[in-house]
Amino acid sequence: MTDQAKEKETRESILRAAREVFVEKGLNGARMQEIANRAGINKALLHYYFNNKETLFDFVFKEAFSQFWPRINEELLRDVPFRSVVKAVVHGYMTMLRERPYLPNFILNELHTNPDRLERLMKEAGFHPEVLIAKIQQEIEHGTCRAFDPREIIINVISLSMFPFAARPLMQRVWFGNDPEQYEQFINRRAETLVQFLDSALFFNAQQNPEGL
């Protein structure tokens, strides 16, 4: 193994261990020694890669969100129907959560202890909800979207996407006989189900809209 490959493997081991510890204990309860132990390295080497747990926490969080919101912002700048934007948001968010199922609990652990840090990290990762809010408001004014508060729409998308991941230990047991395969199938269908639900809730069809929009 080359030095570059070894360094990449070590870094990935650190990030996996950090995600586990942050999900279990939050930022305040996490210890660099425990992260080093789980990564199979010594604490000095961990500090070589990340000076402190705050730096590591910030990296883990932004690494996840930076893959999502910039893509959504690109979609908003394109001249496409708003239905396509909604579909892109839902599928993008659900893909991020499927690839990073630790993320909902990771966020929930910090919501009450350090919301200012989360707000800062989300903005640094490219999260600018005012762009999406303006787009929704524009669609409402054009009569193509029902007149909901745009913040309600965004919060619905986030909560309806996130809850199946955050509540999986209970939902899988209660509704799916504790069968992980069945629950994975449910998760895989969830994005399209949510798109259909939002399409019915948000948009007029030709019969409902007198202008045929």
Coordinates of N, CA and C in Angstrom, one line a residue:
M1 N 0.8 -1.2 0.0 CA 0.0 0.0 0.0 C 0.9 1.2 0.0
T2 N 0.6 2.2 -0.9 CA 1.3 3.4 -1.0 C 1.0 4.3 0.3
D3 N 1.9 5.3 0.5 CA 1.7 6.2 1.6 C 0.4 7.0 1.4
Q4 N 0.1 7.4 0.2 CA -1.1 8.1 -0.1 C -2.3 7.3 0.2
A5 N -2.3 6.0 -0.2 CA -3.4 5.1 0.1 C -3.6 4.9 1.6
K6 N -2.5 4.7 2.2 CA -2.5 4.5 3.7 C -3.1 5.7 4.4
E7 N -2.7 6.9 4.0 CA -3.2 8.1 4.6 C -4.7 8.2 4.4
K8 N -5.2 7.9 3.2 CA -6.6 8.0 2.9 C -7.4 7.0 3.7
E9 N -6.8 5.8 3.9 CA -7.5 4.7 4.7 C -7.6 5.2 6.2
T10 N -6.5 5.8 6.7 CA -6.5 6.2 8.0 C -7.5 7.3 8.2
R11 N -7.6 8.2 7.3 CA -8.5 9.3 7.4 C -10.0 8.8 7.4
E12 N -10.3 7.9 6.5 CA -11.6 7.3 6.5 C -12.0 6.5 7.7
S13 N -11.0 5.9 8.3 CA -11.2 5.2 9.6 C -11.5 6.2 10.7
I14 N -10.8 7.3 10.7 CA -11.1 8.4 11.7 C -12.5 8.9 11.5
L15 N -12.9 9.2 10.3 CA -14.2 9.7 10.1 C -15.3 8.7 10.4
R16 N -15.2 7.5 10.1 CA -16.1 6.4 10.5 C -16.3 6.4 12.0
A17 N -15.2 6.4 12.7 CA -15.2 6.3 14.2 C -15.8 7.6 14.8
A18 N -15.5 8.7 14.2 CA -16.0 10.0 14.7 C -17.5 10.1 14.5
R19 N -18.0 9.6 13.4 CA -19.5 9.6 13.2 C -20.2 8.8 14.3
E20 N -19.6 7.6 14.5 CA -20.2 6.7 15.6 C -20.2 7.4 16.9
V21 N -19.1 8.0 17.3 CA -19.0 8.6 18.6 C -19.9 9.8 18.7
F22 N -19.9 10.6 17.7 CA -20.8 11.8 17.7 C -22.2 11.5 17.8
V23 N -22.6 10.5 17.1 CA -24.0 10.0 17.1 C -24.4 9.5 18.5
E24 N -23.5 8.8 19.1 CA -23.8 8.2 20.4 C -23.8 9.2 21.5
K25 N -22.8 10.1 21.4 CA -22.5 11.0 22.6 C -22.6 12.5 22.3
G26 N -22.8 12.9 21.1 CA -22.8 14.3 20.8 C -21.4 14.9 20.9
L27 N -21.3 16.1 20.5 CA -20.1 16.8 20.5 C -19.5 16.9 22.0
N28 N -20.4 17.3 22.9 CA -19.9 17.6 24.3 C -19.4 16.3 24.9
G29 N -20.1 15.2 24.6 CA -19.7 13.9 25.3 C -18.6 13.2 24.6
A30 N -18.3 13.5 23.4 CA -17.2 12.8 22.6 C -15.8 13.1 23.2
R31 N -15.0 12.1 23.1 CA -13.6 12.3 23.5 C -12.7 11.8 22.4
M32 N -11.6 12.6 22.2 CA -10.7 12.2 21.1 C -10.0 10.9 21.3
Q33 N -9.8 10.5 22.6 CA -9.2 9.2 22.8 C -10.1 8.0 22.4
E34 N -11.4 8.2 22.6 CA -12.3 7.1 22.2 C -12.4 7.0 20.7
I35 N -12.4 8.2 20.0 CA -12.4 8.2 18.6 C -11.1 7.5 18.0
A36 N -10.0 7.8 18.6 CA -8.7 7.2 18.2 C -8.8 5.7 18.4
N37 N -9.3 5.3 19.6 CA -9.4 3.8 19.9 C -10.2 3.1 18.8
R38 N -11.4 3.7 18.5 CA -12.2 3.0 17.5 C -11.7 3.0 16.1
A39 N -10.8 4.0 15.9 CA -10.2 4.1 14.5 C -9.0 3.2 14.5
G40 N -8.5 2.7 15.6 CA -7.4 1.8 15.6 C -6.1 2.5 15.5
I41 N -6.0 3.8 16.0 CA -4.8 4.6 15.9 C -4.5 5.2 17.2
N42 N -3.3 5.8 17.4 CA -3.1 6.5 18.7 C -3.6 7.9 18.6
K43 N -3.7 8.5 19.8 CA -4.3 9.8 19.9 C -3.4 10.9 19.2
A44 N -2.1 10.7 19.2 CA -1.2 11.7 18.6 C -1.4 11.7 17.1
L45 N -1.7 10.5 16.5 CA -1.9 10.5 15.0 C -3.3 11.1 14.7
L46 N -4.3 10.9 15.6 CA -5.6 11.6 15.4 C -5.4 13.1 15.4
H47 N -4.6 13.6 16.3 CA -4.4 15.1 16.3 C -3.6 15.6 15.1
Y48 N -2.8 14.7 14.5 CA -2.1 15.1 13.3 C -3.1 15.4 12.2
Y49 N -4.2 14.6 12.1 CA -5.2 14.8 11.1 C -6.2 15.9 11.5
F50 N -6.6 16.0 12.8 CA -7.6 16.9 13.2 C -7.1 17.5 14.6
N51 N -7.0 18.8 14.7 CA -6.4 19.4 15.9 C -7.3 19.1 17.2
N52 N -8.6 19.1 17.0 CA -9.5 18.9 18.2 C -10.8 18.3 17.7
K53 N -11.6 18.0 18.7 CA -12.9 17.3 18.3 C -13.9 18.3 17.6
E54 N -13.7 19.6 17.9 CA -14.6 20.6 17.2 C -14.3 20.6 15.7
T55 N -13.0 20.6 15.4 CA -12.6 20.6 14.0 C -13.1 19.4 13.3
L56 N -13.0 18.2 14.0 CA -13.5 17.0 13.4 C -15.0 17.0 13.3
F57 N -15.7 17.4 14.3 CA -17.1 17.5 14.2 C -17.6 18.4 13.0
D58 N -17.0 19.5 12.9 CA -17.3 20.4 11.8 C -17.1 19.8 10.4
F59 N -16.0 19.0 10.3 CA -15.7 18.4 9.0 C -16.7 17.3 8.7
V60 N -17.1 16.5 9.7 CA -18.0 15.4 9.4 C -19.4 16.0 9.0
F61 N -19.8 17.0 9.7 CA -21.1 17.6 9.4 C -21.1 18.3 8.0
K62 N -20.1 19.1 7.7 CA -20.1 19.8 6.4 C -19.8 18.8 5.2
E63 N -19.1 17.7 5.5 CA -18.9 16.7 4.4 C -20.2 16.2 3.9
A64 N -21.1 16.0 4.9 CA -22.4 15.4 4.5 C -23.3 16.5 3.7
F65 N -23.4 17.7 4.3 CA -24.3 18.6 3.7 C -23.8 19.3 2.5
S66 N -22.5 19.3 2.3 CA -21.9 20.0 1.2 C -22.2 19.2 -0.1
Q67 N -22.6 17.9 0.0 CA -22.9 17.1 -1.1 C -24.3 17.3 -1.6
F68 N -25.1 18.0 -0.8 CA -26.6 18.1 -1.1 C -27.0 19.5 -1.5
W69 N -26.9 20.5 -0.7 CA -27.5 21.8 -1.0 C -26.9 22.5 -2.2
P70 N -25.6 22.5 -2.5 CA -25.1 23.1 -3.7 C -25.8 22.6 -4.9
R71 N -26.1 21.2 -5.0 CA -26.8 20.7 -6.1 C -28.2 21.2 -6.2
I72 N -28.9 21.4 -5.1 CA -30.2 22.0 -5.1 C -30.2 23.4 -5.6
N73 N -29.2 24.2 -5.1 CA -29.1 25.6 -5.6 C -28.9 25.6 -7.1
E74 N -28.1 24.7 -7.7 CA -27.9 24.6 -9.1 C -29.3 24.3 -9.8
E75 N -30.1 23.4 -9.2 CA -31.4 23.1 -9.8 C -32.3 24.3 -9.8
L76 N -32.2 25.1 -8.7 CA -33.1 26.3 -8.6 C -32.7 27.4 -9.7
L77 N -31.5 27.4 -10.1 CA -31.0 28.4 -11.1 C -31.4 28.0 -12.5
R78 N -31.7 26.7 -12.7 CA -32.1 26.2 -14.0 C -33.5 26.6 -14.3
D79 N -33.8 26.7 -15.6 CA -35.2 27.1 -16.0 C -36.0 25.8 -16.2
V80 N -36.4 25.2 -15.1 CA -37.2 23.9 -15.1 C -38.4 24.1 -14.3
P81 N -39.5 23.3 -14.6 CA -40.7 23.4 -13.8 C -40.5 23.2 -12.3
F82 N -41.3 23.8 -11.5 CA -41.1 23.7 -10.1 C -41.3 22.3 -9.6
R83 N -42.1 21.5 -10.2 CA -42.3 20.1 -9.9 C -40.9 19.4 -10.0
S84 N -40.1 19.7 -10.9 CA -38.8 19.1 -11.1 C -37.9 19.5 -9.9
V85 N -38.0 20.7 -9.5 CA -37.2 21.2 -8.3 C -37.6 20.4 -7.1
V86 N -38.9 20.3 -6.8 CA -39.4 19.5 -5.7 C -38.9 18.1 -5.7
K87 N -38.9 17.5 -6.9 CA -38.5 16.1 -7.1 C -37.0 16.0 -6.8
A88 N -36.2 17.0 -7.3 CA -34.8 17.0 -7.1 C -34.4 17.2 -5.6
V89 N -35.2 18.0 -4.9 CA -34.9 18.3 -3.5 C -35.2 17.0 -2.7
V90 N -36.3 16.3 -2.9 CA -36.7 15.1 -2.2 C -35.7 14.0 -2.5
H91 N -35.4 13.7 -3.7 CA -34.5 12.7 -4.1 C -33.1 13.0 -3.6
G92 N -32.6 14.2 -3.7 CA -31.3 14.6 -3.2 C -31.2 14.4 -1.7
Y93 N -32.2 14.8 -1.0 CA -32.2 14.7 0.5 C -32.3 13.2 0.9
M94 N -33.1 12.4 0.3 CA -33.3 11.0 0.6 C -32.0 10.3 0.3
T95 N -31.3 10.6 -0.8 CA -30.1 10.0 -1.2 C -29.0 10.2 -0.1
M96 N -28.9 11.5 0.3 CA -28.0 11.9 1.3 C -28.2 11.1 2.6
L97 N -29.5 10.9 3.0 CA -29.8 10.2 4.2 C -29.6 8.7 4.1
R98 N -29.8 8.1 2.9 CA -29.6 6.7 2.7 C -28.1 6.4 2.8
E99 N -27.3 7.4 2.2 CA -25.8 7.2 2.3 C -25.2 7.5 3.6
R100 N -25.9 8.3 4.4 CA -25.5 8.7 5.7 C -26.6 8.6 6.8
P101 N -27.0 7.3 7.0 CA -28.1 7.1 8.0 C -27.9 7.6 9.4
Y102 N -26.6 7.9 9.7 CA -26.3 8.4 11.0 C -26.7 9.9 11.2
L103 N -26.9 10.6 10.0 CA -27.0 12.0 10.1 C -28.2 12.6 10.9
P104 N -29.4 12.0 10.8 CA -30.5 12.5 11.6 C -30.2 12.6 13.1
N105 N -29.8 11.5 13.6 CA -29.5 11.5 15.1 C -28.3 12.3 15.4
F106 N -27.3 12.4 14.5 CA -26.2 13.3 14.6 C -26.6 14.7 14.8
I107 N -27.6 15.1 14.0 CA -28.1 16.5 14.1 C -29.0 16.7 15.3
L108 N -29.9 15.7 15.6 CA -30.8 15.8 16.7 C -30.0 15.9 18.1
N109 N -28.9 15.2 18.2 CA -28.1 15.3 19.4 C -27.6 16.7 19.7
E110 N -27.4 17.5 18.6 CA -26.8 18.8 18.8 C -27.9 20.0 18.8
L111 N -29.1 19.6 18.4 CA -30.1 20.7 18.2 C -30.3 21.5 19.5
H112 N -30.4 20.8 20.6 CA -30.7 21.5 21.9 C -29.4 22.0 22.6
T113 N -28.3 21.5 22.2 CA -27.0 21.9 22.9 C -26.3 23.0 22.2
N114 N -26.3 23.0 20.9 CA -25.5 24.0 20.2 C -26.1 24.3 18.8
P115 N -27.4 24.9 18.9 CA -28.0 25.3 17.6 C -27.2 26.3 16.8
D116 N -26.5 27.2 17.5 CA -25.7 28.2 16.7 C -24.6 27.5 15.9
R117 N -24.0 26.5 16.4 CA -23.0 25.8 15.6 C -23.6 25.1 14.4
L118 N -24.7 24.5 14.6 CA -25.4 23.8 13.5 C -25.8 24.8 12.4
E119 N -26.3 26.0 12.8 CA -26.7 27.0 11.9 C -25.5 27.4 11.0
R120 N -24.4 27.7 11.7 CA -23.1 28.1 11.0 C -22.7 27.1 10.1
L121 N -22.6 25.8 10.5 CA -22.1 24.7 9.7 C -23.0 24.5 8.4
M122 N -24.3 24.6 8.6 CA -25.2 24.5 7.5 C -25.0 25.6 6.4
K123 N -24.8 26.8 6.9 CA -24.5 27.9 6.0 C -23.2 27.7 5.3
E124 N -22.2 27.3 6.0 CA -20.9 27.0 5.4 C -20.9 25.9 4.4
A125 N -21.9 25.0 4.6 CA -22.0 23.8 3.6 C -22.9 24.2 2.4
G126 N -23.3 25.4 2.4 CA -24.1 25.9 1.2 C -25.6 25.9 1.4
F127 N -26.1 25.8 2.6 CA -27.5 25.9 2.8 C -28.0 27.3 2.9
H128 N -28.8 27.7 1.9 CA -29.3 29.1 1.9 C -30.8 29.0 1.6
P129 N -31.6 28.7 2.6 CA -33.1 28.5 2.3 C -33.8 29.6 1.7
E130 N -33.3 30.8 1.8 CA -34.0 32.0 1.2 C -34.1 31.9 -0.3
V131 N -33.2 31.2 -1.0 CA -33.3 31.0 -2.4 C -34.5 30.1 -2.7
L132 N -34.7 29.0 -2.0 CA -35.8 28.1 -2.2 C -37.1 28.7 -1.7
I133 N -37.1 29.5 -0.7 CA -38.3 30.2 -0.2 C -38.8 31.2 -1.3
A134 N -37.8 31.9 -1.9 CA -38.2 32.8 -2.9 C -38.8 32.1 -4.2
K135 N -38.2 31.0 -4.5 CA -38.8 30.2 -5.6 C -40.2 29.7 -5.3
I136 N -40.4 29.2 -4.1 CA -41.8 28.7 -3.8 C -42.8 29.9 -3.8
Q137 N -42.4 31.0 -3.3 CA -43.2 32.2 -3.2 C -43.6 32.7 -4.7
Q138 N -42.6 32.6 -5.5 CA -42.9 32.9 -6.9 C -43.9 32.0 -7.6
E139 N -43.8 30.7 -7.3 CA -44.7 29.8 -7.8 C -46.1 30.0 -7.3
I140 N -46.2 30.4 -6.0 CA -47.5 30.7 -5.4 C -48.2 31.9 -6.1
E141 N -47.4 32.9 -6.3 CA -47.8 34.1 -7.0 C -48.3 33.9 -8.4
H142 N -47.6 32.9 -9.1 CA -48.0 32.6 -10.5 C -49.2 31.6 -10.5
G143 N -49.6 31.1 -9.4 CA -50.8 30.3 -9.4 C -50.5 28.8 -9.7
T144 N -49.3 28.4 -9.7 CA -48.9 27.0 -10.0 C -48.8 26.1 -8.8
C145 N -48.8 26.8 -7.6 CA -48.6 26.1 -6.3 C -49.6 26.6 -5.3
R146 N -50.1 25.7 -4.5 CA -51.0 26.2 -3.5 C -50.4 27.2 -2.5
A147 N -51.2 28.0 -1.9 CA -50.7 29.1 -1.1 C -50.4 28.7 0.3
F148 N -49.3 27.9 0.5 CA -48.8 27.5 1.8 C -47.7 28.5 2.1
D149 N -47.4 28.6 3.4 CA -46.2 29.3 3.8 C -45.0 28.5 3.3
P150 N -44.1 29.1 2.5 CA -43.0 28.3 2.0 C -42.2 27.5 3.1
R151 N -42.1 28.1 4.3 CA -41.3 27.4 5.3 C -42.0 26.1 5.7
E152 N -43.4 26.1 5.7 CA -44.1 24.9 6.0 C -43.7 23.8 5.0
I153 N -43.6 24.2 3.7 CA -43.3 23.2 2.7 C -41.9 22.6 2.9
I154 N -40.9 23.5 3.2 CA -39.5 23.0 3.4 C -39.4 22.1 4.6
I155 N -40.1 22.5 5.7 CA -40.1 21.8 7.0 C -40.8 20.4 6.8
N156 N -41.8 20.4 6.0 CA -42.5 19.1 5.7 C -41.6 18.1 4.9
V157 N -40.9 18.7 3.9 CA -39.9 17.8 3.2 C -38.8 17.3 4.1
I158 N -38.3 18.1 4.9 CA -37.2 17.7 5.8 C -37.7 16.7 6.8
S159 N -38.8 16.9 7.5 CA -39.3 16.0 8.5 C -39.8 14.7 7.9
L160 N -40.5 14.8 6.8 CA -41.1 13.5 6.2 C -39.9 12.7 5.7
S161 N -38.8 13.3 5.3 CA -37.7 12.5 4.8 C -36.9 11.9 6.0
M162 N -36.7 12.8 7.0 CA -35.7 12.4 8.1 C -36.3 11.4 9.1
F163 N -37.6 11.5 9.4 CA -38.2 10.7 10.4 C -38.0 9.2 10.2
P164 N -38.2 8.6 9.1 CA -38.0 7.2 8.9 C -36.6 6.7 9.3
F165 N -35.6 7.6 9.1 CA -34.2 7.3 9.5 C -34.0 7.4 11.0
A166 N -34.5 8.6 11.5 CA -34.3 8.8 12.9 C -35.0 7.9 13.8
A167 N -36.2 7.4 13.4 CA -37.0 6.5 14.2 C -36.9 5.1 13.8
R168 N -35.9 4.7 13.0 CA -35.9 3.4 12.5 C -35.9 2.3 13.5
P169 N -35.2 2.4 14.7 CA -35.2 1.3 15.6 C -36.6 1.0 16.1
L170 N -37.5 2.0 16.2 CA -38.9 1.7 16.6 C -39.8 1.4 15.4
M171 N -39.7 2.1 14.4 CA -40.5 1.9 13.2 C -40.3 0.5 12.6
Q172 N -39.1 0.1 12.5 CA -38.8 -1.2 12.0 C -39.4 -2.4 12.8
R173 N -39.4 -2.2 14.1 CA -40.0 -3.2 15.0 C -41.6 -3.2 14.9
V174 N -42.1 -2.0 15.0 CA -43.6 -1.8 15.1 C -44.3 -2.1 13.8
W175 N -43.8 -1.6 12.7 CA -44.5 -1.7 11.4 C -44.0 -2.7 10.4
F176 N -42.8 -3.2 10.7 CA -42.1 -4.1 9.7 C -41.6 -5.4 10.3
G177 N -42.2 -5.8 11.5 CA -41.8 -7.1 12.1 C -40.3 -7.2 12.4
N178 N -39.7 -6.1 12.6 CA -38.2 -6.0 12.8 C -37.4 -6.7 11.7
D179 N -37.9 -6.6 10.5 CA -37.3 -7.2 9.3 C -36.5 -6.1 8.6
P180 N -35.2 -6.1 8.7 CA -34.4 -5.0 8.1 C -34.5 -4.9 6.6
E181 N -34.7 -6.1 6.0 CA -34.8 -6.1 4.5 C -36.1 -5.4 4.1
Q182 N -37.2 -5.7 4.8 CA -38.5 -5.0 4.5 C -38.4 -3.5 4.7
Y183 N -37.6 -3.1 5.7 CA -37.5 -1.7 6.0 C -36.7 -1.0 5.0
E184 N -35.6 -1.7 4.5 CA -34.8 -1.1 3.4 C -35.6 -0.9 2.2
Q185 N -36.5 -1.9 1.9 CA -37.4 -1.7 0.7 C -38.3 -0.5 0.9
F186 N -38.8 -0.3 2.1 CA -39.6 0.8 2.4 C -38.8 2.1 2.2
I187 N -37.6 2.2 2.7 CA -36.8 3.4 2.5 C -36.5 3.6 1.0
N188 N -36.3 2.6 0.3 CA -35.9 2.8 -1.1 C -37.1 3.3 -1.9
R189 N -38.4 3.0 -1.5 CA -39.6 3.5 -2.1 C -40.0 4.9 -1.6
R190 N -39.4 5.3 -0.5 CA -39.9 6.5 0.2 C -39.8 7.8 -0.6
A191 N -38.7 7.9 -1.3 CA -38.5 9.2 -2.1 C -39.6 9.4 -3.1
E192 N -39.9 8.3 -3.9 CA -41.0 8.5 -4.9 C -42.3 8.6 -4.3
T193 N -42.6 7.9 -3.2 CA -43.9 8.1 -2.4 C -44.0 9.5 -2.0
L194 N -42.9 10.1 -1.4 CA -43.0 11.5 -0.9 C -43.2 12.5 -2.1
V195 N -42.5 12.2 -3.2 CA -42.7 13.1 -4.3 C -44.2 13.1 -4.8
Q196 N -44.8 11.9 -4.8 CA -46.2 11.8 -5.2 C -47.1 12.5 -4.2
F197 N -46.8 12.4 -2.9 CA -47.6 13.0 -1.9 C -47.5 14.5 -2.0
L198 N -46.3 15.1 -2.2 CA -46.1 16.5 -2.3 C -46.7 17.1 -3.6
D199 N -46.7 16.3 -4.6 CA -47.2 16.7 -5.9 C -48.8 16.9 -5.7
S200 N -49.4 16.0 -5.0 CA -50.9 16.1 -4.8 C -51.2 17.2 -3.9
A201 N -50.3 17.4 -2.9 CA -50.6 18.4 -1.8 C -50.3 19.9 -2.3
L202 N -49.3 20.0 -3.2 CA -48.8 21.4 -3.5 C -49.4 21.9 -4.8
F203 N -49.6 21.0 -5.8 CA -49.8 21.6 -7.2 C -51.3 21.4 -7.6
F204 N -51.8 22.3 -8.4 CA -53.1 22.2 -9.0 C -52.9 21.3 -10.3
N205 N -54.0 20.6 -10.6 CA -54.1 19.9 -11.9 C -55.0 20.7 -12.7
A206 N -55.2 20.3 -14.0 CA -56.0 21.1 -14.9 C -57.4 21.3 -14.5
Q207 N -58.0 20.3 -13.8 CA -59.4 20.4 -13.4 C -59.5 21.3 -12.2
Q208 N -58.5 21.3 -11.3 CA -58.6 22.1 -10.1 C -58.3 23.6 -10.3
N209 N -57.4 23.9 -11.3 CA -57.0 25.2 -11.6 C -57.8 25.8 -12.8
P210 N -58.6 26.8 -12.6 CA -59.4 27.3 -13.7 C -58.6 27.8 -14.8
E211 N -57.3 28.2 -14.6 CA -56.5 28.7 -15.7 C -55.7 27.6 -16.4
G212 N -55.9 26.4 -15.9 CA -55.3 25.2 -16.5 C -53.8 25.1 -16.3
L213 N -53.3 25.8 -15.2 CA -51.9 25.7 -14.9 C -51.5 24.5 -14.1

